[in-house]
Amino acid sequence: MKVLVIGATGGVGSRLVPMLVESGHEVHGLHRHPEQAKALQRQGATPHAGDLMEMQVADYRAAVRGMDAVVFSAGAGGAGEAQASRIDGDAPEVMVQAMQAEGVGRLVVVSVFPEAGRARQVSDTFEHYMACKKRADVAVARSGLDWVILRPGTLISEDGDGAVTAARVAPYGDVARGDVAAAIAAVLERPWLRWEAVELTDGDVPVGDALDTFRR
Ligand SMILES: NC(=O)c1ccc[n+]([C@@H]2O[C@H](COP(=O)([O-])OP(=O)(O)OC[C@H]3O[C@@H](n4cnc5c(N)ncnc54)[C@H](OP(=O)(O)O)[C@@H]3O)[C@@H](O)[C@H]2O)c1
């Protein structure tokens, strides 16, 4: 499968790219800094330069053209509200338009667990980020594409052990970035898994088995 990974250089994306390459996929990774191109190539991926703060619909269309699937795992990561608006809110919406225009059907989006702000004082910036993620989720869910929205709990910078809790409704918790990457890879191996929002935390069920519980 030809897969474009948006956020390929991030904590989740940089773990996902080698997993997909290892599984035999042709991986294309978006990057915004020139030096990241070599790192992507070393991982066996094809670099595609682009800055989500600058890209227009035509740039998104060029990036997705000829792909079988797109993974959106970029995030502004506390850079500010303007960046969150653009990257966490607008970018998945524009991606949907580009995929519809180019006839690319499969989209896996990394969003956020709805309870991420529960039981603590959150900043206006965090609240704005959550609203952007929700806005993007709505656009994806209404898109008619073969979408899956993953909603991980608090991300931990570890490779993980391949065991998770994945359910339509799950208790809040942490999850290793490597396990999120493994879940994305497993979603791509399951074309029947679509039109689902999957809440994802660390757990004790192998990621593939956890996703197979979604089979109706
Ligand atoms: N932090 C949490 O606890 C948490 C919880 C749930 C969900 N999430 C979401 O999970 C997803 C993956 O998280 P992560 O930890 O992998 O994030 P990360 O390590 O911060 O990586 C973010 C990715 O987005 C890219 N990006 C940021 N701004 C960009 C721009 N202007 N143009 C192009 N690419 C840009 C980054 O590129 P560079 O390498 O160039 O910076 C990087 O590849 C994000 O959507 C995040 O919002 C996070």
Tab-separated table of N, CA, C and O and ligand atoms in Angstrom, residues 7-12 30 32-33 36 50-53 73-75 87-88 110-112 129 133 152-155 177, ligand 1:
chain	number	residue	atom	x	y	z
A	7	GLY	N	3.187	14.113	9.789
A	7	GLY	CA	3.703	13.975	11.154
A	7	GLY	C	4.698	12.839	11.247
A	7	GLY	O	4.918	12.267	12.317
A	8	ALA	N	5.333	12.527	10.113
A	8	ALA	CA	6.236	11.364	10.028
A	8	ALA	C	7.456	11.506	10.929
A	8	ALA	O	8.079	10.503	11.286
A	9	THR	N	7.818	12.735	11.291
A	9	THR	CA	9.020	12.963	12.099
A	9	THR	C	8.705	13.078	13.593
A	9	THR	O	9.602	13.334	14.390
A	10	GLY	N	7.441	12.919	13.972
A	10	GLY	CA	7.046	13.085	15.367
A	10	GLY	C	7.268	11.832	16.193
A	10	GLY	O	7.752	10.806	15.699
A	11	GLY	N	6.889	11.921	17.460
A	11	GLY	CA	7.073	10.798	18.374
A	11	GLY	C	6.330	9.550	17.928
A	11	GLY	O	6.851	8.429	18.040
A	12	VAL	N	5.114	9.728	17.445
A	12	VAL	CA	4.351	8.590	16.917
A	12	VAL	C	4.825	8.260	15.500
A	12	VAL	O	5.141	7.113	15.182
A	30	LEU	N	5.737	13.364	5.259
A	30	LEU	CA	5.831	14.824	5.178
A	30	LEU	C	6.858	15.317	6.196
A	30	LEU	O	6.894	14.832	7.328
A	32	ARG	N	9.139	19.186	7.337
A	32	ARG	CA	9.237	20.631	7.056
A	32	ARG	C	10.667	21.149	7.120
A	32	ARG	O	10.915	22.277	6.747
A	33	HIS	N	11.607	20.371	7.650
A	33	HIS	CA	13.006	20.798	7.728
A	33	HIS	C	13.834	19.925	6.783
A	33	HIS	O	13.662	18.691	6.776
A	36	GLN	N	15.438	16.611	7.808
A	36	GLN	CA	14.575	15.472	8.130
A	36	GLN	C	14.407	14.532	6.928
A	36	GLN	O	14.038	13.374	7.093
A	50	GLY	N	6.976	19.860	3.087
A	50	GLY	CA	5.767	20.685	3.198
A	50	GLY	C	5.587	21.168	4.624
A	50	GLY	O	5.874	20.434	5.575
A	51	ASP	N	5.140	22.404	4.752
A	51	ASP	CA	4.880	22.991	6.075
A	51	ASP	C	3.373	23.210	6.194
A	51	ASP	O	2.788	23.955	5.395
A	52	LEU	N	2.788	22.577	7.176
A	52	LEU	CA	1.320	22.647	7.321
A	52	LEU	C	0.841	24.065	7.605
A	52	LEU	O	-0.340	24.364	7.424
A	53	MET	N	1.738	24.940	8.063
A	53	MET	CA	1.347	26.338	8.291
A	53	MET	C	1.235	27.098	6.969
A	53	MET	O	0.644	28.177	6.926
A	73	SER	N	-0.879	12.324	11.747
A	73	SER	CA	-0.419	12.253	13.138
A	73	SER	C	0.379	13.493	13.505
A	73	SER	O	1.206	13.460	14.411
A	74	ALA	N	0.132	14.593	12.790
A	74	ALA	CA	0.809	15.851	13.132
A	74	ALA	C	0.067	16.533	14.268
A	74	ALA	O	-1.095	16.263	14.535
A	75	GLY	N	0.765	17.434	14.931
A	75	GLY	CA	0.143	18.213	15.996
A	75	GLY	C	0.998	19.422	16.287
A	75	GLY	O	2.218	19.393	16.113
A	87	ILE	N	-2.891	23.460	12.388
A	87	ILE	CA	-2.365	22.090	12.258
A	87	ILE	C	-3.349	21.055	12.818
A	87	ILE	O	-3.604	20.032	12.194
A	88	ASP	N	-3.894	21.326	14.008
A	88	ASP	CA	-4.800	20.345	14.629
A	88	ASP	C	-6.241	20.504	14.133
A	88	ASP	O	-7.008	19.552	14.175
A	110	VAL	N	-4.866	10.683	14.064
A	110	VAL	CA	-4.591	10.640	15.503
A	110	VAL	C	-5.188	11.898	16.118
A	110	VAL	O	-4.741	13.014	15.850
A	111	SER	N	-6.215	11.704	16.920
A	111	SER	CA	-6.869	12.818	17.597
A	111	SER	C	-6.500	12.767	19.076
A	111	SER	O	-5.340	12.478	19.403
A	112	VAL	N	-7.446	13.030	19.924
A	112	VAL	CA	-7.120	13.107	21.345
A	112	VAL	C	-8.279	12.522	22.149
A	112	VAL	O	-9.433	12.579	21.724
A	129	TYR	N	-6.874	23.839	21.856
A	129	TYR	CA	-6.341	22.643	21.170
A	129	TYR	C	-7.399	21.541	21.123
A	129	TYR	O	-7.630	20.921	20.071
A	133	LYS	N	-9.123	19.840	17.780
A	133	LYS	CA	-9.142	18.395	17.514
A	133	LYS	C	-10.573	17.929	17.259
A	133	LYS	O	-10.824	17.141	16.342
A	152	PRO	N	-5.866	8.611	21.458
A	152	PRO	CA	-4.994	8.110	22.518
A	152	PRO	C	-5.100	8.948	23.783
A	152	PRO	O	-5.387	10.145	23.731
A	153	GLY	N	-4.808	8.292	24.914
A	153	GLY	CA	-4.669	9.025	26.176
A	153	GLY	C	-3.367	9.815	26.161
A	153	GLY	O	-2.824	10.130	25.107
A	154	THR	N	-2.863	10.132	27.353
A	154	THR	CA	-1.613	10.903	27.439
A	154	THR	C	-0.465	10.102	26.842
A	154	THR	O	-0.223	8.957	27.234
A	155	LEU	N	0.240	10.714	25.881
A	155	LEU	CA	1.300	9.986	25.170
A	155	LEU	C	2.579	9.939	25.999
A	155	LEU	O	3.029	10.960	26.529
A	177	ARG	N	3.826	5.942	22.857
A	177	ARG	CA	3.768	6.386	21.452
A	177	ARG	C	3.972	5.202	20.495
A	177	ARG	O	3.366	5.147	19.440
B	1	LIG	N1	0.885	14.763	23.785
B	1	LIG	C1	-0.112	13.985	24.136
B	1	LIG	O1	-0.201	13.505	25.286
B	1	LIG	C2	-1.170	13.651	23.126
B	1	LIG	C3	-2.276	12.935	23.558
B	1	LIG	C4	-3.212	12.524	22.608
B	1	LIG	C5	-3.043	12.846	21.278
B	1	LIG	N2	-1.965	13.588	20.880
B	1	LIG	C6	-1.829	13.832	19.437
B	1	LIG	O2	-1.096	12.753	18.911
B	1	LIG	C7	-0.487	13.135	17.664
B	1	LIG	C8	0.946	12.652	17.592
B	1	LIG	O3	1.659	13.142	18.691
B	1	LIG	P1	3.255	13.101	18.733
B	1	LIG	O4	3.640	12.930	20.137
B	1	LIG	O5	3.783	12.182	17.706
B	1	LIG	O6	3.559	14.600	18.303
B	1	LIG	P2	4.995	15.280	18.076
B	1	LIG	O7	6.081	14.381	18.510
B	1	LIG	O8	4.894	16.655	18.659
B	1	LIG	O9	5.055	15.368	16.476
B	1	LIG	C9	4.264	16.264	15.781
B	1	LIG	C10	4.488	16.062	14.311
B	1	LIG	O10	3.783	17.106	13.609
B	1	LIG	C11	4.742	17.760	12.764
B	1	LIG	N3	4.434	19.154	12.569
B	1	LIG	C12	4.221	20.101	13.503
B	1	LIG	N4	4.054	21.291	12.910
B	1	LIG	C13	4.183	21.091	11.572
B	1	LIG	C14	4.125	21.919	10.434
B	1	LIG	N5	3.899	23.236	10.551
B	1	LIG	N6	4.289	21.364	9.209
B	1	LIG	C15	4.532	20.027	9.066
B	1	LIG	N7	4.600	19.195	10.116
B	1	LIG	C16	4.438	19.714	11.351
B	1	LIG	C17	6.054	17.631	13.498
B	1	LIG	O11	7.128	17.942	12.639
B	1	LIG	P3	8.558	18.409	13.240
B	1	LIG	O12	9.287	17.129	13.531
B	1	LIG	O13	9.139	19.184	12.139
B	1	LIG	O14	8.293	19.205	14.468
B	1	LIG	C18	5.967	16.177	13.908
B	1	LIG	O15	6.235	15.337	12.816
B	1	LIG	C19	-0.674	14.643	17.562
B	1	LIG	O16	-1.763	14.908	16.697
B	1	LIG	C20	-1.058	15.037	18.983
B	1	LIG	O17	-1.862	16.193	19.000
B	1	LIG	C21	-1.025	13.983	21.769
